[in-house]
XYZ file of C-alpha atoms in Angstrom:
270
model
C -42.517 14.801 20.777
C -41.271 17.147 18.074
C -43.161 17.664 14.946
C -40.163 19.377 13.096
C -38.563 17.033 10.383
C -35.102 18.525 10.979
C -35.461 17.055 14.252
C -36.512 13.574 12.839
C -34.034 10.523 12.357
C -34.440 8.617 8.708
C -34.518 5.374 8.438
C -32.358 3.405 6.656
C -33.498 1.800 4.152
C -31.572 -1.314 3.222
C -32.018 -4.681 0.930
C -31.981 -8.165 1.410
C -28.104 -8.166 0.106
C -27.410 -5.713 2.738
C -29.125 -7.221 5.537
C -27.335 -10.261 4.741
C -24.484 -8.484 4.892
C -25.199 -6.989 8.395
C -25.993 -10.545 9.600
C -22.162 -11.396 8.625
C -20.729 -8.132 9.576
C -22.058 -9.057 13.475
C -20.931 -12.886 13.164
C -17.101 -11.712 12.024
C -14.873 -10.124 14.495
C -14.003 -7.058 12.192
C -10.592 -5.188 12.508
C -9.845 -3.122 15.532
C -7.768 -0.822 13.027
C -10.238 1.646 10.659
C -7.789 1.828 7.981
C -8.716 -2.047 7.464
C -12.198 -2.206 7.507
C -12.144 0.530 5.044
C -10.248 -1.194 2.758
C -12.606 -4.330 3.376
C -16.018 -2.068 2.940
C -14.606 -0.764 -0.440
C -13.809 -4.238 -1.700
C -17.549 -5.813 -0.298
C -19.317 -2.565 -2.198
C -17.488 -2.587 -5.268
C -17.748 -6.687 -5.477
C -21.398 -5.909 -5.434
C -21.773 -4.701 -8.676
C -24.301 -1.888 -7.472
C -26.099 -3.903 -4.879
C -25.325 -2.816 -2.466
C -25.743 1.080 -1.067
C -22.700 2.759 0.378
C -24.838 3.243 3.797
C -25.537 -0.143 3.771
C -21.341 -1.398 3.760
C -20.374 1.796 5.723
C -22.942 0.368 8.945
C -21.922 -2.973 8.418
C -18.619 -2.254 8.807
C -18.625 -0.051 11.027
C -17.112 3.405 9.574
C -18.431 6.778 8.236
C -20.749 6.702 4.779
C -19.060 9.812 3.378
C -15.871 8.319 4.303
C -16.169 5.075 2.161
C -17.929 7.237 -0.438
C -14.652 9.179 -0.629
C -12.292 6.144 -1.011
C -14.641 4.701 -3.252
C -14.717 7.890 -5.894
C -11.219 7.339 -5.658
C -10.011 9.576 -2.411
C -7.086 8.161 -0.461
C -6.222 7.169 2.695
C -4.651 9.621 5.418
C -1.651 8.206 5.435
C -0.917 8.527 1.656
C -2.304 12.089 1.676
C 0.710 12.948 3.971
C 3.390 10.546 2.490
C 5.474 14.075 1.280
C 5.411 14.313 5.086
C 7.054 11.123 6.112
C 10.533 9.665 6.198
C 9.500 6.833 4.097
C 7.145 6.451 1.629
C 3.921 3.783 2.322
C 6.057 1.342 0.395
C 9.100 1.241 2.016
C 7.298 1.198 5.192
C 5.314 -1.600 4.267
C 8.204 -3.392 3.150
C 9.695 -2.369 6.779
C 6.738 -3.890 8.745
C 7.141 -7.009 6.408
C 10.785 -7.639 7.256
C 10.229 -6.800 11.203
C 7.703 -9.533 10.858
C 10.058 -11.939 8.722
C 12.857 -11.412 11.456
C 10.681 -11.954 14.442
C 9.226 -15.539 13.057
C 12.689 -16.779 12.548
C 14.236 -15.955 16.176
C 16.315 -12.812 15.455
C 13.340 -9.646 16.562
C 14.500 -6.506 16.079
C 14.590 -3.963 18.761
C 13.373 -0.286 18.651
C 16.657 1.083 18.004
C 17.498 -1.525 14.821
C 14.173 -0.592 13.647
C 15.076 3.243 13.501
C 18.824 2.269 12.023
C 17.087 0.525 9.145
C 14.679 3.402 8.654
C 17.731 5.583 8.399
C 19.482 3.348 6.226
C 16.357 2.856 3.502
C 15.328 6.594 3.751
C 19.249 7.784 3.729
C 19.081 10.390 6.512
C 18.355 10.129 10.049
C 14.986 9.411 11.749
C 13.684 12.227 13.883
C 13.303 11.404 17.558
C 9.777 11.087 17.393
C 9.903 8.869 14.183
C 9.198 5.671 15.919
C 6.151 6.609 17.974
C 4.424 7.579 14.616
C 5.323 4.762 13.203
C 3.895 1.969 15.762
C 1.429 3.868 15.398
C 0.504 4.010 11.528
C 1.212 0.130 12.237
C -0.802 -1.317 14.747
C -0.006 -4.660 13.578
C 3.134 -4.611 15.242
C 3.272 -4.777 18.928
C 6.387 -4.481 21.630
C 7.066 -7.569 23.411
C 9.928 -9.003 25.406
C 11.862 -11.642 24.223
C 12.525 -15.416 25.398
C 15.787 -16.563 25.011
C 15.652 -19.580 23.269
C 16.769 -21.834 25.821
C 13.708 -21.206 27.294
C 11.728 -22.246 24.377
C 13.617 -25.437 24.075
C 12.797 -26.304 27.578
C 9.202 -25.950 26.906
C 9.768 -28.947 24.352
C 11.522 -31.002 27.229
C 7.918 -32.948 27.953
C 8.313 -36.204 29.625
C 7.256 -37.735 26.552
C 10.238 -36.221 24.627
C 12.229 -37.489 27.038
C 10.993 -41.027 27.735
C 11.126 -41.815 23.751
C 14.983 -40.803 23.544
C 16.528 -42.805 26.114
C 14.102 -45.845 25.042
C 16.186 -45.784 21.397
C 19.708 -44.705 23.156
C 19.260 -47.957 25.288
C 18.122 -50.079 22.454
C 20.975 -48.830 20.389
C 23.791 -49.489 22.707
C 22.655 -52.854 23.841
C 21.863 -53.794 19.819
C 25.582 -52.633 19.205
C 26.953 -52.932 22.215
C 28.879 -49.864 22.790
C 30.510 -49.845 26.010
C 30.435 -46.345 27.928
C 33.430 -44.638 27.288
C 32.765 -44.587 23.967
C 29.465 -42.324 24.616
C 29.546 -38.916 24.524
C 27.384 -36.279 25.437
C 27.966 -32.639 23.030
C 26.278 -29.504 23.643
C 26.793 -25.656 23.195
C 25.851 -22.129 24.360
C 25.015 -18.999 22.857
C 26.373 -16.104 24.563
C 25.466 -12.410 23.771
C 27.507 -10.134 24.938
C 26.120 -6.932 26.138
C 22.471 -8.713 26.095
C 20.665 -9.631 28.887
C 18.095 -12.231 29.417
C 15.166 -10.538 27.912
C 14.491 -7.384 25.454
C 12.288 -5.595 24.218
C 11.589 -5.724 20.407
C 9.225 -4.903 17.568
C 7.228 -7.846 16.413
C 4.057 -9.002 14.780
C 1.230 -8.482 17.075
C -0.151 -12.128 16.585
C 2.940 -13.431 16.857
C 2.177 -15.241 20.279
C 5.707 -16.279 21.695
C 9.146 -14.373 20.809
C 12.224 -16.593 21.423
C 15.156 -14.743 20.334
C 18.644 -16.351 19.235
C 20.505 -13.085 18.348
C 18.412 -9.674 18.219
C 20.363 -7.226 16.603
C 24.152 -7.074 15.648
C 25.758 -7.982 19.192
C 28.997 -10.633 19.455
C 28.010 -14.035 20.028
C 30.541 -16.279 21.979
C 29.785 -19.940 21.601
C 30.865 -22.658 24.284
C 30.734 -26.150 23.298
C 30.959 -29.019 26.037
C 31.537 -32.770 25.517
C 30.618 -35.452 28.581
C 31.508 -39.328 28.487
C 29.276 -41.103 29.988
C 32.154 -42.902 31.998
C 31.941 -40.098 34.234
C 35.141 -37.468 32.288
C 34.855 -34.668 30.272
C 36.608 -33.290 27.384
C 38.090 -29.571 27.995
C 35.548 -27.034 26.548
C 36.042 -25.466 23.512
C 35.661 -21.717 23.014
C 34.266 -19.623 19.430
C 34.680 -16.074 19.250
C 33.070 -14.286 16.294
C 36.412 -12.302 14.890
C 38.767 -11.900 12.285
C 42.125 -12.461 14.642
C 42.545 -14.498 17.352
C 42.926 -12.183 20.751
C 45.526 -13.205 23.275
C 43.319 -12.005 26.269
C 40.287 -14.665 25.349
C 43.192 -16.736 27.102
C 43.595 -15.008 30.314
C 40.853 -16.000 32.665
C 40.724 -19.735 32.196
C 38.934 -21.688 34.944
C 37.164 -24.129 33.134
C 41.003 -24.840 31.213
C 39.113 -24.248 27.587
C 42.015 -25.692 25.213
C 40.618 -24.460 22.338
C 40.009 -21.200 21.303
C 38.784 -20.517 17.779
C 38.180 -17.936 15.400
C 35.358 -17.385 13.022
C 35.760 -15.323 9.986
C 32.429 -13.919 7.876
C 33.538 -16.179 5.242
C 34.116 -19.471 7.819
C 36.471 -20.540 10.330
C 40.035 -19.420 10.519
């Protein structure tokens, strides 16, 4: 045992506000990320009003004293010391992580190389080959995941239940009106992607638990509608292209005799 004080450990001293606040800090699952904890310990200490001690926030939550003293005395964090450095400013980048967000919650995620292509197109120039690596990792938030088309995700919904209540009101509804069966059809369609295969990788929200996809990116989307009488015939498929003319090879290769072939303008159907 040492009697040197250099050699000695001091205690910290804390009050009953930070104890308390140590008891909460190891009931709450704090951030993985260090960024965000910082920014939590510098809201708890300055929503204090003085009681708390910067020691006392910095061990709750789990990040260097002289760190939080910093951001507290009005330091900033690393990644706005080096904004001159980056492509985009913290900003646009946060505005970049909200709209890969947006577009993965309503079906259409974006991959790694539409990420980069809007990167270029808010910061003007080019993203440097390593641009994307630094910037999953400034934003931990986001995580890579692999799509499900959303056929798949529909099928999930296709519970017995589901199932069992629909053809309980079809059968009450044809006997009530008594519609005979070749006046029933049947009308479905398909999304095709050309160029896109069953599953891809893309940039999403890192809670975001399941990632059905309808169209990632800017790919061609060929739509195939069916119609089916329940007398046992069929209706001849119909055909959408997405283009501003109609092509005379869409025509070709028939073997399902598709009679109708249309056209779809930006604006709405030719």
């Amino acid at each position: 045992m040492t009697n040197n004080p250099d050699d000695l450990e001091m205690p910290l001293l804390i009050s009953s506000e930070e104890s308390d606040l140590l008891d909460e800090g190891e009931s709450l699952q704090l951030p993985a990320n260090r960024e965000e904890r910082l920014k939590l310990a510098v809201t708890a200490y300055l929503n204090s009003n003085g009681k708390l001690s910067v020691r006392g926030v910095a061990k709750a939550y789990d990040i260097s004293h002289t760190t939080l003293q910093r951001r507290i005395e009005g330091g900033v964090s690393r990644a706005e010391a080096h904004a001159h450095e980056q492509n985009l400013s913290p900003a646009q980048e946060g505005i970049l992580v909200e709209w890969i967000k947006v577009q993965g919650h309503r079906g259409v995620p974006l991959s790694l190389a539409s990420v980069a292509d809007y990167a270029s197109d808010i910061a003007g120039k080019a993203m440097g080959k390593n641009w994307l690596d630094r910037f999953r990792t400034r934003h931990p938030e986001l995580s890579l995941k692999n799509t499900t088309p959303l056929e798949e995700s529909r099928a999930r919904a296709l519970t017995p239940a589901a199932v069992s209540g629909f053809y309980d009101l079809l059968d009450r509804t044809v006997s009530e009106h008594h519609i005979p069966p070749e006046n029933i059809y049947n009308m479905d369609e398909k999304g095709i992607q050309l160029g896109i295969g069953a599953r891809t990788a893309v940039l999403v929200d890192r809670s975001q638990k399941s990632v059905a996809s309808i169209e990632p990116g800017n790919r061609d989307l060929v739509t195939i509608i069916e119609t089916v009488c329940a007398d046992g015939t069929a209706l001849h498929p119909s055909v959408i292209f997405e283009a501003r003319r109609r092509d005379a090879r869409w025509g070709e290769e028939n073997p399902a005799n598709a009679r109708s072939v249309i056209t779809v303008l930006l604006s709405g159907l030719n």
